[in-house]
Short mmCIF file of C-alpha atoms and ligand atoms in Angstrom, two decimals:
data_model
loop_
_atom_site.label_atom_id
_atom_site.label_comp_id
_atom_site.label_asym_id
_atom_site.label_seq_id
_atom_site.Cartn_x
_atom_site.Cartn_y
_atom_site.Cartn_z
CA MET Y 15 2.12 5.21 -4.73
CA GLU Y 16 3.54 8.74 -4.81
CA LYS Y 17 6.93 7.07 -5.59
CA LEU Y 18 5.37 5.16 -8.23
CA MET Y 19 3.47 7.88 -9.64
CA HIS Y 20 6.54 9.91 -9.94
CA ARG Y 21 8.33 6.96 -11.80
CA LEU Y 22 5.43 6.55 -14.21
CA SER Y 23 5.54 10.34 -14.96
CA GLN Y 24 9.29 10.08 -15.82
CA ASN Y 25 8.37 7.34 -18.36
CA ASN Y 26 5.87 9.77 -20.02
CA ILE Y 27 2.88 8.02 -18.41
CA ARG Y 28 0.13 9.99 -16.54
CA ALA Y 29 -0.95 8.44 -13.30
CA PHE Y 30 -3.72 9.33 -10.79
CA LYS Y 31 -4.52 7.89 -7.40
CA ALA Y 32 -7.71 6.83 -6.19
CA ARG Y 33 -8.74 6.20 -2.77
CA ASP Y 34 -11.50 3.34 -3.92
CA ARG Y 35 -13.38 2.26 -6.78
CA GLN Y 36 -15.99 4.88 -6.88
CA GLU Y 37 -13.14 7.62 -7.09
CA ALA Y 38 -11.56 5.34 -10.12
CA ARG Y 39 -14.57 5.26 -11.79
CA GLU Y 40 -15.29 8.93 -11.54
CA ILE Y 41 -11.48 9.66 -12.75
CA ALA Y 42 -11.72 6.93 -15.56
CA LEU Y 43 -14.99 8.37 -17.06
CA SER Y 44 -13.97 12.07 -17.04
CA LEU Y 45 -11.03 11.00 -19.29
CA ILE Y 46 -13.48 10.06 -21.96
CA PRO Y 47 -13.95 13.33 -24.68
CA PRO Y 48 -17.38 13.99 -25.83
CA GLY Y 49 -18.43 11.59 -28.84
CA ALA Y 50 -15.12 9.36 -28.31
CA LEU Y 51 -15.29 5.89 -29.63
CA VAL Y 52 -14.37 3.53 -26.68
CA GLY Y 53 -12.50 0.24 -26.68
CA MET Y 54 -11.72 -1.97 -23.91
CA GLY Y 55 -9.74 -5.12 -22.91
CA ASN Y 56 -10.89 -8.01 -20.85
CA SER Y 57 -10.40 -7.07 -17.24
CA LEU Y 58 -11.66 -8.33 -13.82
CA THR Y 59 -10.55 -4.83 -12.40
CA LEU Y 60 -12.79 -2.95 -14.88
CA ARG Y 61 -15.56 -5.20 -13.78
CA GLU Y 62 -15.03 -5.02 -10.16
CA THR Y 63 -14.66 -1.10 -10.19
CA GLY Y 64 -17.98 -1.15 -11.83
CA ILE Y 65 -16.19 0.88 -14.85
CA TYR Y 66 -17.35 -1.68 -17.44
CA ASP Y 67 -20.89 -1.39 -16.29
CA SER Y 68 -20.61 2.31 -16.49
CA LEU Y 69 -19.37 2.27 -20.15
CA VAL Y 70 -21.88 -0.49 -21.19
CA THR Y 71 -25.02 1.66 -19.92
CA GLY Y 72 -23.38 5.38 -19.79
CA GLY Y 73 -24.41 6.12 -23.37
CA TYR Y 74 -20.77 5.89 -24.88
CA SER Y 75 -19.96 4.94 -28.32
CA LEU Y 76 -18.60 1.44 -27.04
CA ILE Y 77 -17.11 -1.27 -28.98
CA ASN Y 78 -18.30 -4.25 -26.73
CA GLN Y 79 -16.66 -7.55 -27.95
CA PHE Y 80 -18.14 -8.96 -24.71
CA GLU Y 81 -21.73 -8.56 -25.79
CA THR Y 82 -23.69 -11.85 -25.31
CA GLY Y 83 -25.04 -13.50 -28.42
CA ILE Y 84 -22.59 -12.23 -30.76
CA SER Y 85 -20.73 -14.75 -33.39
CA PRO Y 86 -17.14 -15.42 -33.16
CA GLY Y 87 -16.46 -13.51 -36.13
CA GLU Y 88 -18.24 -10.42 -34.91
CA ASN Y 89 -16.01 -10.70 -31.74
CA LEU Y 90 -12.95 -10.63 -33.73
CA ARG Y 91 -14.07 -7.62 -35.79
CA ARG Y 92 -14.90 -5.64 -32.63
CA ARG Y 93 -11.55 -6.78 -31.14
CA LYS Y 94 -9.70 -5.29 -34.06
CA GLN Y 95 -12.15 -2.18 -34.10
CA GLY Y 96 -10.99 -1.37 -30.46
CA MET Y 97 -7.35 -1.26 -31.45
CA LEU Y 98 -8.25 2.00 -33.29
CA ALA Y 99 -10.53 3.55 -30.55
CA ASP Y 100 -10.24 7.10 -29.34
CA VAL Y 101 -9.90 5.79 -25.72
CA TYR Y 102 -8.91 2.11 -24.72
CA PHE Y 103 -9.61 0.78 -21.18
CA THR Y 104 -7.87 -1.96 -19.83
CA GLY Y 105 -6.29 -3.34 -16.47
CA ALA Y 106 -2.68 -4.31 -15.61
CA ASN Y 107 -1.35 -7.82 -14.72
CA ALA Y 108 1.65 -5.96 -12.90
CA ILE Y 109 3.07 -2.48 -12.40
CA THR Y 110 6.87 -2.24 -11.39
CA MET Y 111 8.07 0.52 -9.03
CA SER Y 112 10.17 1.52 -11.86
CA GLY Y 113 6.73 2.26 -13.50
CA GLU Y 114 6.73 -0.38 -16.16
CA LEU Y 115 3.36 -1.98 -17.25
CA VAL Y 116 3.89 -6.07 -17.46
CA ASN Y 117 1.11 -7.95 -19.23
CA ILE Y 118 0.12 -11.22 -20.46
CA ASP Y 119 -2.41 -11.71 -22.86
CA GLY Y 120 -3.96 -14.77 -24.94
CA LYS Y 121 -4.64 -13.16 -28.53
CA GLY Y 122 -2.70 -10.14 -27.68
CA ASN Y 123 -5.30 -7.69 -28.84
CA ARG Y 124 -5.23 -5.73 -25.35
CA THR Y 125 -1.76 -5.78 -25.04
CA ALA Y 126 -1.07 -4.75 -28.63
CA ALA Y 127 -3.68 -1.86 -28.11
CA MET Y 128 -1.92 -0.60 -24.97
CA MET Y 129 1.41 -0.12 -27.21
CA PHE Y 130 0.05 1.38 -30.09
CA GLY Y 131 -3.13 2.32 -31.69
CA PRO Y 132 -5.88 4.23 -29.50
CA ASP Y 133 -5.17 7.78 -28.99
CA ARG Y 134 -5.55 7.16 -25.36
CA VAL Y 135 -5.04 4.22 -22.96
CA VAL Y 136 -6.44 4.25 -19.57
CA VAL Y 137 -4.90 1.56 -17.39
CA VAL Y 138 -6.96 0.86 -13.89
CA ALA Y 139 -4.95 -1.06 -11.24
CA GLY Y 140 -5.41 -1.88 -7.77
CA ARG Y 141 -2.65 -1.85 -5.23
CA ASN Y 142 -2.11 -5.73 -5.35
CA LYS Y 143 -0.65 -5.51 -9.02
CA ILE Y 144 2.50 -3.35 -7.65
CA VAL Y 145 5.80 -5.22 -7.78
CA GLU Y 146 9.20 -4.34 -7.19
CA ASP Y 147 10.51 -5.23 -10.45
CA VAL Y 148 10.14 -6.91 -13.90
CA GLU Y 149 11.63 -9.93 -12.40
CA LYS Y 150 9.20 -9.99 -9.72
CA ALA Y 151 6.32 -8.99 -12.18
CA TRP Y 152 7.03 -12.42 -14.12
CA ASP Y 153 7.03 -14.33 -10.85
CA ARG Y 154 3.62 -13.05 -9.93
CA LEU Y 155 2.33 -13.74 -13.47
CA ARG Y 156 3.48 -17.27 -13.95
CA GLU Y 157 3.08 -18.38 -10.48
CA TYR Y 158 -0.21 -16.72 -9.44
CA THR Y 159 -2.19 -14.70 -11.90
CA ALA Y 160 -1.98 -17.00 -15.13
CA PRO Y 161 -2.92 -20.22 -12.91
CA ALA Y 162 -5.79 -18.36 -11.05
CA LEU Y 163 -7.00 -16.78 -14.32
CA ALA Y 164 -7.11 -20.21 -16.09
CA LYS Y 165 -8.98 -21.78 -13.39
CA LYS Y 166 -11.54 -18.75 -13.18
CA LEU Y 167 -12.14 -18.97 -16.80
CA GLY Y 168 -12.43 -22.88 -16.59
CA ARG Y 169 -9.53 -23.43 -19.20
CA ALA Y 170 -8.50 -27.18 -19.88
CA THR Y 171 -4.72 -26.25 -18.95
CA PRO Y 172 -2.45 -28.03 -16.16
CA CYS Y 173 -2.23 -24.94 -14.09
CA ALA Y 174 -6.04 -24.70 -14.05
CA ARG Y 175 -6.08 -28.13 -12.03
CA SER Y 176 -3.00 -27.71 -9.92
CA GLY Y 177 -2.32 -24.14 -9.90
CA VAL Y 178 1.29 -24.47 -11.08
CA CYS Y 179 2.59 -23.44 -14.21
CA THR Y 180 4.13 -26.19 -16.36
CA ASP Y 181 4.88 -24.11 -19.39
CA CYS Y 182 2.05 -26.03 -21.24
CA ASN Y 183 1.39 -26.44 -24.99
CA SER Y 184 -2.22 -26.79 -24.05
CA PRO Y 185 -4.61 -25.73 -27.10
CA GLU Y 186 -6.14 -23.36 -24.42
CA ARG Y 187 -2.97 -22.01 -22.89
CA ILE Y 188 -4.00 -18.31 -21.96
CA CYS Y 189 -0.55 -16.78 -21.61
CA ARG Y 190 0.79 -16.71 -25.16
CA CYS Y 191 1.77 -12.73 -25.57
CA TYR Y 192 4.13 -11.00 -22.80
CA THR Y 193 4.60 -7.43 -23.09
CA VAL Y 194 6.50 -4.75 -20.93
CA ILE Y 195 5.75 -1.26 -21.53
CA ARG Y 196 8.69 0.72 -20.13
CA GLY Y 197 7.60 4.10 -21.07
CA GLN Y 198 6.18 6.34 -23.93
CA MET Y 199 7.95 8.23 -26.47
CA PRO Y 200 7.98 12.01 -25.42
CA ALA Y 201 5.70 12.87 -28.16
CA ASP Y 202 3.52 10.26 -27.07
CA ARG Y 203 3.32 11.67 -23.33
CA ASP Y 204 0.41 11.24 -21.29
CA ARG Y 205 -1.13 8.88 -23.99
CA ILE Y 206 -1.41 6.12 -21.44
CA THR Y 207 -3.11 7.16 -18.13
CA VAL Y 208 -2.64 4.71 -14.91
CA ILE Y 209 -5.33 4.95 -12.32
CA LEU Y 210 -3.61 3.63 -9.16
CA VAL Y 211 -6.61 2.50 -6.71
CA ASP Y 212 -5.88 2.02 -2.74
CA GLU Y 213 -8.00 -1.49 -3.10
CA ASP Y 214 -7.43 -4.65 -4.26
CA PHE Y 215 -8.95 -5.86 -7.69
CA GLY Y 216 -8.47 -8.67 -10.14
CA ILE Y 217 -6.32 -11.59 -9.97
S1 SF4 W 1 1.76 -21.88 -19.80
FE1 SF4 W 1 -0.02 -23.29 -19.51
S2 SF4 W 1 0.35 -23.95 -17.22
FE2 SF4 W 1 1.44 -22.08 -17.42
S3 SF4 W 1 0.23 -20.29 -16.62
FE3 SF4 W 1 0.02 -20.60 -19.01
S4 SF4 W 1 -1.82 -21.77 -19.43
FE4 SF4 W 1 -1.12 -22.20 -17.35
#
């Protein structure tokens, strides 16, 4: 993890290491300035670390598109609003040992916000998300992450049934946007913070 933290720093991405979910949650919440408007992307890691619950119940100015009972239109409005939040929380699908953040997304609001918009982006990732390089990241995402996620979400895709990606054209296809963040501009140094947790989280 030390080597990866160094590579992230070379890419102008700040990195912290956390022993466990509790320390990860403490670091994550400490990165929210007083009064900040907080957005978030969909992430099993945020839920499993308890960060999601802390954001919902902690008295933050949270843009929560996951609130039950809101209309599809309100959900979309909040996703857009999240892209201009002061701080944006998300997980990562894979992080390479060269310090690159590799992600897939359906609509793309999460991956877009990671690249541009929010003043700060906080990425929380378990050790299981670390891969050797971008090629291995795509292998992991195509062969494991996307099929497992489609199954968990109950999507009507071939991979949800078989566990194998067929590069489908299903209306419920979940992997439509693919991004690699190789780093930030020097002027944007530390805009993205990655919290690497020494536990496994998410898919
Ligand atoms: S392209 Fe289709 S089959 Fe392949 S992982 Fe994505 S949703 Fe599943």
